[in-house]
C-alpha cells in the first residue's frame, strides 16, 4: 500500500513538473509508467513471498484450468510455449542483433542486447531470491525443474518481442502497419503467458509478474534508448 501511494505521488509530482515546463510529456509518461509498474511488481512480489493478497487467485484459477483442458488445445499450447521459451527468444534477439550489426545500426543493437541480457538476469535473480515452488507435478503437462516466480517465458517474450516491436513501429510510417504489428505482438505475448497456465507449470501470479516486470524493464530500456538517441537526431537535423 505504501508503494502504491508513492507511485501516485510520483504521478502527481510529474504532472506538476510537466505543466511548469520542467519535463516533456513523453518523459513524464515513461516516468509515471515506471513508477506504477515498480509499485505493482513490488506489491505482487511481497504477496507471493507472504502468500497473501493477489495469490488468492492462484489455486482457484488452476482448479478451473486443469479440468478444462482439451486434447486438441494441448499441442497448440505446447507449441506457443516453445515459441516463447528462453532459447527461442535468445535466438530471435541474436538474429536481430546480427541484422543490426550488418546494417551498422549500433543503438538498436545495444538496446536489443541489453534488454535481452537484462531480462535473463532478472529472471534468474528473482527465481533464486523468491524460491517459489511450481504447481503440483501431477497437474503439469511439461517438465520444469527450476523455481516458479516469475514466469521466465512470459517475462522474456514480453521484453524481446516488446523491444523489437517498438523498433519496428518507430521505423515504419504507416499507421495500419504500426497497429497490426502492435496487436500481433501483444497477442503473442498474452498467449505465451496463458500457455504456461494451461500447461500447469506456473501460477497466475507468476505470469502476471512476468508481464509486469517484462513491461517495466522494456519501458526502462526504451526510455533510455530514446533519450540517448534524441541529441544525435537533433544534431543531424541542423543544416550544414
Short mmCIF file of C-alpha atoms in Angstrom, two decimals:
data_model
loop_
_atom_site.label_atom_id
_atom_site.label_comp_id
_atom_site.label_asym_id
_atom_site.label_seq_id
_atom_site.Cartn_x
_atom_site.Cartn_y
_atom_site.Cartn_z
CA UNK A 1 0.00 0.00 0.00
CA UNK A 2 2.85 2.39 0.83
CA UNK A 3 4.44 1.74 -2.57
CA UNK A 4 1.17 2.44 -4.35
CA UNK A 5 0.84 5.74 -2.51
CA UNK A 6 4.40 6.67 -3.50
CA UNK A 7 3.63 5.80 -7.11
CA UNK A 8 0.57 8.05 -7.08
CA UNK A 9 2.60 10.87 -5.53
CA UNK A 10 5.19 10.40 -8.28
CA UNK A 11 2.47 10.69 -10.90
CA UNK A 12 1.12 13.89 -9.33
CA UNK A 13 4.59 15.42 -8.99
CA UNK A 14 5.45 14.51 -12.59
CA UNK A 15 2.25 16.14 -13.86
CA UNK A 16 3.11 19.33 -11.99
CA UNK A 17 6.63 19.35 -13.49
CA UNK A 18 5.19 18.93 -16.97
CA UNK A 19 2.77 21.82 -16.52
CA UNK A 20 5.66 24.02 -15.37
CA UNK A 21 7.79 23.06 -18.37
CA UNK A 22 10.43 21.15 -16.44
CA UNK A 23 9.58 17.80 -18.11
CA UNK A 24 8.16 16.89 -21.50
CA UNK A 25 5.08 14.71 -21.88
CA UNK A 26 6.97 11.74 -23.35
CA UNK A 27 9.44 11.61 -20.48
CA UNK A 28 6.72 12.18 -17.92
CA UNK A 29 4.58 9.32 -19.22
CA UNK A 30 7.58 6.99 -19.12
CA UNK A 31 8.35 8.08 -15.56
CA UNK A 32 4.75 7.53 -14.44
CA UNK A 33 4.64 4.12 -16.13
CA UNK A 34 7.88 3.06 -14.45
CA UNK A 35 6.66 4.27 -11.05
CA UNK A 36 3.33 2.47 -11.36
CA UNK A 37 4.86 -0.75 -12.65
CA UNK A 38 7.54 -0.73 -9.96
CA UNK A 39 4.93 -0.34 -7.25
CA UNK A 40 2.80 -3.10 -8.75
CA UNK A 41 5.71 -5.50 -9.10
CA UNK A 42 6.91 -4.83 -5.55
CA UNK A 43 3.41 -5.38 -4.16
CA UNK A 44 2.91 -8.57 -6.16
CA UNK A 45 6.29 -9.97 -5.12
CA UNK A 46 5.51 -9.19 -1.50
CA UNK A 47 2.19 -11.04 -1.84
CA UNK A 48 3.96 -14.08 -3.28
CA UNK A 49 6.58 -14.14 -0.52
CA UNK A 50 3.93 -13.73 2.20
CA UNK A 51 1.41 -15.97 0.39
CA UNK A 52 -1.42 -13.48 0.69
CA UNK A 53 -3.11 -10.74 -1.33
CA UNK A 54 -3.12 -11.44 -5.06
CA UNK A 55 -2.02 -15.06 -4.56
CA UNK A 56 -5.61 -15.82 -3.59
CA UNK A 57 -6.39 -16.25 -7.30
CA UNK A 58 -3.73 -18.91 -7.84
CA UNK A 59 -5.35 -22.07 -6.54
CA UNK A 60 -8.83 -21.10 -7.70
CA UNK A 61 -7.62 -20.41 -11.24
CA UNK A 62 -5.59 -23.61 -11.51
CA UNK A 63 -8.51 -25.65 -10.18
CA UNK A 64 -10.56 -24.27 -13.08
CA UNK A 65 -7.89 -24.59 -15.79
CA UNK A 66 -6.89 -28.22 -15.23
CA UNK A 67 -10.37 -29.79 -15.72
CA UNK A 68 -11.00 -27.65 -18.82
CA UNK A 69 -8.02 -28.90 -20.84
CA UNK A 70 -8.86 -30.42 -24.22
CA UNK A 71 -6.91 -32.80 -26.43
CA UNK A 72 -6.72 -30.51 -29.48
CA UNK A 73 -5.64 -27.45 -27.47
CA UNK A 74 -2.75 -29.12 -25.63
CA UNK A 75 -0.33 -29.38 -28.61
CA UNK A 76 -1.15 -25.78 -29.55
CA UNK A 77 -0.33 -24.60 -26.01
CA UNK A 78 2.94 -26.54 -26.09
CA UNK A 79 3.89 -25.01 -29.45
CA UNK A 80 3.15 -21.47 -28.25
CA UNK A 81 5.09 -22.11 -25.05
CA UNK A 82 8.09 -23.34 -27.07
CA UNK A 83 8.00 -20.22 -29.22
CA UNK A 84 8.22 -18.09 -26.09
CA UNK A 85 10.92 -20.07 -24.28
CA UNK A 86 14.36 -18.75 -23.38
CA UNK A 87 16.18 -20.46 -26.24
CA UNK A 88 13.81 -19.21 -28.92
CA UNK A 89 13.73 -15.65 -27.61
CA UNK A 90 17.52 -15.59 -27.30
CA UNK A 91 17.78 -16.80 -30.91
CA UNK A 92 15.37 -14.11 -32.08
CA UNK A 93 17.33 -11.43 -30.21
CA UNK A 94 20.64 -12.76 -31.59
CA UNK A 95 19.27 -12.71 -35.14
CA UNK A 96 18.04 -9.14 -34.66
CA UNK A 97 21.43 -8.08 -33.29
CA UNK A 98 23.18 -9.70 -36.25
CA UNK A 99 20.93 -7.78 -38.62
CA UNK A 100 21.55 -4.50 -36.78
CA UNK A 101 25.30 -5.15 -36.89
CA UNK A 102 25.13 -5.84 -40.63
CA UNK A 103 23.23 -2.57 -41.13
CA UNK A 104 25.54 -0.80 -38.65
CA UNK A 105 22.65 0.26 -36.51
CA UNK A 106 24.57 0.21 -33.25
CA UNK A 107 22.00 1.93 -30.98
CA UNK A 108 19.35 -0.66 -31.92
CA UNK A 109 21.85 -3.48 -31.41
CA UNK A 110 22.80 -2.15 -27.98
CA UNK A 111 19.16 -1.76 -26.99
CA UNK A 112 18.21 -5.28 -28.05
CA UNK A 113 21.26 -6.91 -26.49
CA UNK A 114 20.97 -5.01 -23.21
CA UNK A 115 17.24 -5.63 -22.87
CA UNK A 116 17.57 -9.35 -23.59
CA UNK A 117 20.55 -9.92 -21.29
CA UNK A 118 18.92 -7.87 -18.54
CA UNK A 119 15.71 -9.89 -18.81
CA UNK A 120 17.64 -13.12 -18.36
CA UNK A 121 19.48 -11.76 -15.33
CA UNK A 122 16.23 -10.54 -13.75
CA UNK A 123 14.58 -13.93 -14.17
CA UNK A 124 17.50 -15.89 -12.69
CA UNK A 125 17.90 -13.46 -9.78
CA UNK A 126 14.22 -13.31 -8.80
CA UNK A 127 13.74 -17.05 -9.09
CA UNK A 128 16.66 -17.60 -6.72
CA UNK A 129 15.55 -14.92 -4.24
CA UNK A 130 11.83 -15.79 -4.10
CA UNK A 131 12.32 -19.56 -4.45
CA UNK A 132 8.66 -20.30 -5.15
CA UNK A 133 7.54 -23.85 -5.86
CA UNK A 134 5.66 -24.60 -9.05
CA UNK A 135 2.13 -26.07 -9.13
CA UNK A 136 1.83 -29.79 -8.23
CA UNK A 137 3.69 -32.14 -10.58
CA UNK A 138 0.51 -34.11 -11.22
CA UNK A 139 -1.03 -31.06 -12.90
CA UNK A 140 1.91 -30.32 -15.22
CA UNK A 141 1.89 -31.28 -18.88
CA UNK A 142 5.59 -30.46 -19.42
CA UNK A 143 8.68 -30.89 -17.26
CA UNK A 144 10.17 -27.90 -15.45
CA UNK A 145 12.78 -28.11 -12.70
CA UNK A 146 13.59 -24.54 -11.64
CA UNK A 147 11.64 -22.11 -9.48
CA UNK A 148 8.27 -20.70 -10.46
CA UNK A 149 8.33 -16.93 -9.85
CA UNK A 150 8.37 -15.09 -12.17
CA UNK A 151 7.50 -16.86 -15.42
CA UNK A 152 10.66 -16.72 -17.49
CA UNK A 153 8.80 -17.47 -20.73
CA UNK A 154 6.38 -14.61 -20.12
CA UNK A 155 8.98 -12.09 -18.98
CA UNK A 156 11.48 -12.92 -21.72
CA UNK A 157 8.94 -12.82 -24.55
CA UNK A 158 7.49 -9.57 -23.22
CA UNK A 159 10.91 -7.91 -23.29
CA UNK A 160 12.27 -9.27 -26.58
CA UNK A 161 9.05 -9.01 -28.56
CA UNK A 162 8.19 -5.70 -26.93
CA UNK A 163 11.51 -4.04 -27.73
CA UNK A 164 11.66 -5.33 -31.31
CA UNK A 165 8.04 -4.33 -31.87
CA UNK A 166 8.79 -0.82 -30.63
CA UNK A 167 11.74 -0.56 -33.03
CA UNK A 168 9.57 -1.68 -35.94
CA UNK A 169 6.84 0.81 -35.05
CA UNK A 170 9.43 3.60 -34.85
CA UNK A 171 10.81 2.62 -38.25
CA UNK A 172 7.56 2.47 -40.25
CA UNK A 173 5.27 5.38 -41.07
CA UNK A 174 2.01 3.70 -42.00
CA UNK A 175 -0.41 3.71 -39.10
CA UNK A 176 -2.11 0.50 -40.23
CA UNK A 177 1.21 -1.36 -40.17
CA UNK A 178 2.04 0.03 -36.74
CA UNK A 179 -1.32 -1.10 -35.34
CA UNK A 180 -1.06 -4.55 -36.94
CA UNK A 181 2.45 -5.12 -35.58
CA UNK A 182 1.48 -3.90 -32.11
CA UNK A 183 -1.66 -6.01 -31.90
CA UNK A 184 0.12 -9.14 -33.16
CA UNK A 185 2.95 -8.71 -30.65
CA UNK A 186 0.55 -8.14 -27.75
CA UNK A 187 -1.49 -11.20 -28.74
CA UNK A 188 1.62 -13.38 -28.91
CA UNK A 189 2.92 -12.29 -25.51
CA UNK A 190 -0.52 -12.83 -24.00
CA UNK A 191 -0.80 -16.32 -25.47
CA UNK A 192 2.67 -17.27 -24.17
CA UNK A 193 1.60 -16.41 -20.63
CA UNK A 194 -1.72 -18.21 -20.95
CA UNK A 195 0.01 -21.29 -22.37
CA UNK A 196 2.12 -21.55 -19.23
CA UNK A 197 -1.02 -21.56 -17.12
CA UNK A 198 -2.67 -24.15 -19.35
CA UNK A 199 0.36 -26.44 -19.13
CA UNK A 200 0.23 -26.23 -15.34
CA UNK A 201 3.81 -25.08 -14.81
CA UNK A 202 3.05 -21.61 -13.41
CA UNK A 203 0.66 -19.96 -11.02
CA UNK A 204 -1.34 -16.98 -12.37
CA UNK A 205 0.69 -14.54 -10.27
CA UNK A 206 3.90 -15.90 -11.85
CA UNK A 207 2.54 -14.96 -15.26
CA UNK A 208 1.24 -11.59 -14.09
CA UNK A 209 4.69 -10.85 -12.69
CA UNK A 210 6.30 -11.87 -15.98
CA UNK A 211 4.12 -9.44 -17.92
CA UNK A 212 4.58 -6.62 -15.39
CA UNK A 213 8.33 -6.99 -14.87
CA UNK A 214 8.92 -7.51 -18.58
CA UNK A 215 6.95 -4.37 -19.41
CA UNK A 216 8.80 -2.43 -16.73
CA UNK A 217 12.24 -3.45 -17.98
CA UNK A 218 11.33 -2.89 -21.63
CA UNK A 219 9.99 0.57 -20.76
CA UNK A 220 13.20 1.49 -18.94
CA UNK A 221 15.36 0.28 -21.85
CA UNK A 222 13.26 2.04 -24.50
CA UNK A 223 13.14 5.27 -22.50
CA UNK A 224 16.94 5.27 -22.19
CA UNK A 225 17.28 4.45 -25.90
CA UNK A 226 15.02 7.33 -26.97
CA UNK A 227 16.66 9.74 -24.54
CA UNK A 228 20.19 8.95 -25.75
CA UNK A 229 19.08 8.98 -29.37
CA UNK A 230 17.49 12.42 -29.26
CA UNK A 231 20.68 14.59 -29.28
CA UNK A 232 22.03 12.76 -32.34
CA UNK A 233 18.74 13.25 -34.16
CA UNK A 234 18.70 16.95 -33.30
CA UNK A 235 22.30 17.45 -34.44
CA UNK A 236 21.79 15.62 -37.74
CA UNK A 237 18.74 17.74 -38.49
CA UNK A 238 20.76 21.00 -38.41
CA UNK A 239 21.77 22.48 -41.78
CA UNK A 240 25.39 22.05 -42.88
#
